[in-house]
PDB file of C-alpha atoms and ligand atoms in Angstrom:
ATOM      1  CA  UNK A   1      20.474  -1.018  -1.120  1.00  0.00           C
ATOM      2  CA  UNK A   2      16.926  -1.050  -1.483  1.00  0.00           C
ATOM      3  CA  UNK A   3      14.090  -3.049   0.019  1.00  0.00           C
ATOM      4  CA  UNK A   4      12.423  -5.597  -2.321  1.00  0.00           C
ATOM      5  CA  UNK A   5       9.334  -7.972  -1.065  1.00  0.00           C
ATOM      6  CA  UNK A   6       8.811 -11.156  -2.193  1.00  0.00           C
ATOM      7  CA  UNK A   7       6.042 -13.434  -1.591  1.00  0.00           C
ATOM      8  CA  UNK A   8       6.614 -17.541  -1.104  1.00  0.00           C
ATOM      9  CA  UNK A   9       4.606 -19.662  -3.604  1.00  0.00           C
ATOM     10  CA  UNK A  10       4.995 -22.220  -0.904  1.00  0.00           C
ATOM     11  CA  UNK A  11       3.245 -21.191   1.569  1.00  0.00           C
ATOM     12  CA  UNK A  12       1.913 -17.392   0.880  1.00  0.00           C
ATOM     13  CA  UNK A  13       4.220 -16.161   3.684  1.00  0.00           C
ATOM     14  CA  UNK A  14       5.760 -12.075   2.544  1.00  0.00           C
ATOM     15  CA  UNK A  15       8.651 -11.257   3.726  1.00  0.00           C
ATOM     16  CA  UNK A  16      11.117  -7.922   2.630  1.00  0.00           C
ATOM     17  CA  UNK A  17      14.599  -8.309   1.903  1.00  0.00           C
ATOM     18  CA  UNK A  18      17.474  -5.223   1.180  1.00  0.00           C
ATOM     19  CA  UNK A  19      19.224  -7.354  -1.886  1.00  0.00           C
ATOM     20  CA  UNK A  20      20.945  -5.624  -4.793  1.00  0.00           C
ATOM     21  CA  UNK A  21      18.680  -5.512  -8.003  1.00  0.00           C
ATOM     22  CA  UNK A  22      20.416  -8.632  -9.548  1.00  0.00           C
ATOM     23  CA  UNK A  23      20.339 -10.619  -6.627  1.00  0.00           C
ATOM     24  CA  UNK A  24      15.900  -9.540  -6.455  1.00  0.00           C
ATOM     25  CA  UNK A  25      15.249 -11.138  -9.551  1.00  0.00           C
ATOM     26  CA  UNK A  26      16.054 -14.533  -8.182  1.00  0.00           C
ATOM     27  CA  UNK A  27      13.942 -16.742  -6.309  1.00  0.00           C
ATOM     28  CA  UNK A  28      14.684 -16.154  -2.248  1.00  0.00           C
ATOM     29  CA  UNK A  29      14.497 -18.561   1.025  1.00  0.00           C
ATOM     30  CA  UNK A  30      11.175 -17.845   2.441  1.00  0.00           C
ATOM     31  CA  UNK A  31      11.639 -17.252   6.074  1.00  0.00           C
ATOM     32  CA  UNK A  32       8.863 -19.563   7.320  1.00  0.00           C
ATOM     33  CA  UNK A  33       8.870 -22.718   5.460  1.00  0.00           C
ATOM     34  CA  UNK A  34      13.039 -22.286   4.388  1.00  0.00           C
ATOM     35  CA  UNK A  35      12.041 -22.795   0.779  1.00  0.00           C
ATOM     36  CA  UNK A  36      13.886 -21.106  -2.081  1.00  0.00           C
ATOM     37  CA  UNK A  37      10.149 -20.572  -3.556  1.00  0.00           C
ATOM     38  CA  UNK A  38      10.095 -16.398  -2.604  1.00  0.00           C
ATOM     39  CA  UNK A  39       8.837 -14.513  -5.355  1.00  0.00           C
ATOM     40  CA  UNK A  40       9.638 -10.731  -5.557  1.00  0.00           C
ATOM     41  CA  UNK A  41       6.136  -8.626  -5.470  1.00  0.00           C
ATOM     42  CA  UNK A  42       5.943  -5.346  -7.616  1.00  0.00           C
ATOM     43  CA  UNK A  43       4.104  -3.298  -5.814  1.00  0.00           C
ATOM     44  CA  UNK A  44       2.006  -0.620  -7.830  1.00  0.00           C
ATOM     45  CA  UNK A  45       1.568   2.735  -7.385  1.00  0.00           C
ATOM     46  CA  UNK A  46      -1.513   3.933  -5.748  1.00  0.00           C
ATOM     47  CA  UNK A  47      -3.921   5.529  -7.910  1.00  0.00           C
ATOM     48  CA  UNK A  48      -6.323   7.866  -6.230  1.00  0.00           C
ATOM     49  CA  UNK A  49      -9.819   7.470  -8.159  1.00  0.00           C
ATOM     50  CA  UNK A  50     -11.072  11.100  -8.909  1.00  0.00           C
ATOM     51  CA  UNK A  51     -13.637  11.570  -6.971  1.00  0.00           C
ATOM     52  CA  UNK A  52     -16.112  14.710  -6.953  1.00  0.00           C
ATOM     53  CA  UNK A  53     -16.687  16.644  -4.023  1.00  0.00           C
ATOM     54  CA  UNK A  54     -20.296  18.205  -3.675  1.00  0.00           C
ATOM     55  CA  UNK A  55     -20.933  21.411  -1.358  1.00  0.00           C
ATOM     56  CA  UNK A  56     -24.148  22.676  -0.287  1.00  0.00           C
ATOM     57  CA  UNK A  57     -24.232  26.319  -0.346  1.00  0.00           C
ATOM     58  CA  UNK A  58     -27.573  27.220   2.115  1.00  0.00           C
ATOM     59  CA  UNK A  59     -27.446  29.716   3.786  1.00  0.00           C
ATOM     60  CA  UNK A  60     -30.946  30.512   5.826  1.00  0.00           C
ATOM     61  CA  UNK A  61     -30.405  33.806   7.603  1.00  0.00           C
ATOM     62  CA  UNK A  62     -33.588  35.194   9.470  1.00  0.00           C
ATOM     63  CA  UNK A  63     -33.678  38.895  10.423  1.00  0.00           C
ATOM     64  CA  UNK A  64     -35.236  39.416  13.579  1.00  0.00           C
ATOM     65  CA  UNK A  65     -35.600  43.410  13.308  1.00  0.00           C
ATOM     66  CA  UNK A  66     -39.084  44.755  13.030  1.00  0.00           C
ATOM     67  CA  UNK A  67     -40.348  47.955  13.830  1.00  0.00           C
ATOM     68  CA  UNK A  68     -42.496  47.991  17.167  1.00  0.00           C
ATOM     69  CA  UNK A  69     -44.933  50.698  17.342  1.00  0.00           C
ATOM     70  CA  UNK A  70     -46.837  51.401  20.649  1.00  0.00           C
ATOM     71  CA  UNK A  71     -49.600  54.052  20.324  1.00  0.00           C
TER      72      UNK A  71
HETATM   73 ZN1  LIG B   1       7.240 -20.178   2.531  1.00  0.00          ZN
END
Protein backbone atom coordinates (compact mmCIF):
# COMPACT_ATOMS: atom_id res chain seq x y z
CA UNK A 1 0.00 0.00 0.00
CA UNK A 2 1.60 3.13 -0.60
CA UNK A 3 2.16 6.29 1.40
CA UNK A 4 0.09 9.33 0.32
CA UNK A 5 0.39 12.93 2.24
CA UNK A 6 -2.23 15.10 2.62
CA UNK A 7 -2.29 18.49 3.95
CA UNK A 8 -5.46 19.90 6.27
CA UNK A 9 -7.12 23.06 4.83
CA UNK A 10 -8.09 23.52 8.41
CA UNK A 11 -5.38 24.12 10.00
CA UNK A 12 -2.15 23.55 7.58
CA UNK A 13 -1.19 20.51 9.72
CA UNK A 14 0.63 17.40 7.00
CA UNK A 15 0.30 14.33 7.92
CA UNK A 16 1.10 10.77 5.66
CA UNK A 17 -1.25 8.08 5.47
CA UNK A 18 -0.68 4.24 3.68
CA UNK A 19 -4.47 4.26 2.05
CA UNK A 20 -5.27 2.42 -1.17
CA UNK A 21 -5.41 4.83 -4.26
CA UNK A 22 -9.29 5.10 -4.10
CA UNK A 23 -9.50 5.65 -0.61
CA UNK A 24 -6.39 8.92 -1.31
CA UNK A 25 -8.58 10.75 -3.40
CA UNK A 26 -10.96 11.47 -0.60
CA UNK A 27 -10.76 14.05 1.88
CA UNK A 28 -8.96 12.47 5.30
CA UNK A 29 -9.29 13.26 9.27
CA UNK A 30 -6.48 15.54 9.94
CA UNK A 31 -4.72 14.27 12.95
CA UNK A 32 -4.53 17.57 14.86
CA UNK A 33 -7.70 19.39 14.62
CA UNK A 34 -9.93 15.76 13.82
CA UNK A 35 -11.35 17.46 10.75
CA UNK A 36 -12.22 15.52 7.60
CA UNK A 37 -10.57 18.72 5.74
CA UNK A 38 -6.99 16.60 4.71
CA UNK A 39 -6.11 17.22 1.31
CA UNK A 40 -3.75 14.73 -0.50
CA UNK A 41 -0.37 16.72 -1.65
CA UNK A 42 1.28 15.65 -5.05
CA UNK A 43 4.51 15.95 -4.51
CA UNK A 44 6.73 16.79 -7.68
CA UNK A 45 9.66 15.48 -8.82
CA UNK A 46 12.81 17.29 -8.16
CA UNK A 47 14.30 18.94 -10.99
CA UNK A 48 17.98 19.61 -10.74
CA UNK A 49 18.62 23.12 -12.57
CA UNK A 50 21.66 22.57 -14.97
CA UNK A 51 24.13 24.23 -13.67
CA UNK A 52 27.74 24.85 -15.26
CA UNK A 53 30.73 23.93 -13.57
CA UNK A 54 33.87 26.23 -14.25
CA UNK A 55 37.59 24.85 -13.68
CA UNK A 56 40.61 26.83 -13.56
CA UNK A 57 43.37 25.16 -15.25
CA UNK A 58 46.77 27.20 -13.74
CA UNK A 59 49.30 25.61 -13.36
CA UNK A 60 52.53 27.91 -12.19
CA UNK A 61 55.49 25.56 -12.04
CA UNK A 62 58.93 27.33 -11.26
CA UNK A 63 62.16 25.46 -12.08
CA UNK A 64 64.68 26.04 -9.63
CA UNK A 65 67.76 24.47 -11.69
CA UNK A 66 70.40 26.87 -12.83
CA UNK A 67 73.79 26.28 -13.65
CA UNK A 68 76.31 27.57 -10.88
CA UNK A 69 79.65 28.33 -12.14
CA UNK A 70 82.54 29.09 -9.66
CA UNK A 71 85.79 30.24 -11.37
ZN1 LIG B 1 -6.22 20.04 10.74
Amino acid sequence: MPMYEFKCEECGEKFERLLPYLDAQNPQECPHCEKISGKRVVSAPSVSAASGSDSFGGSGGYGGCGPTGFG
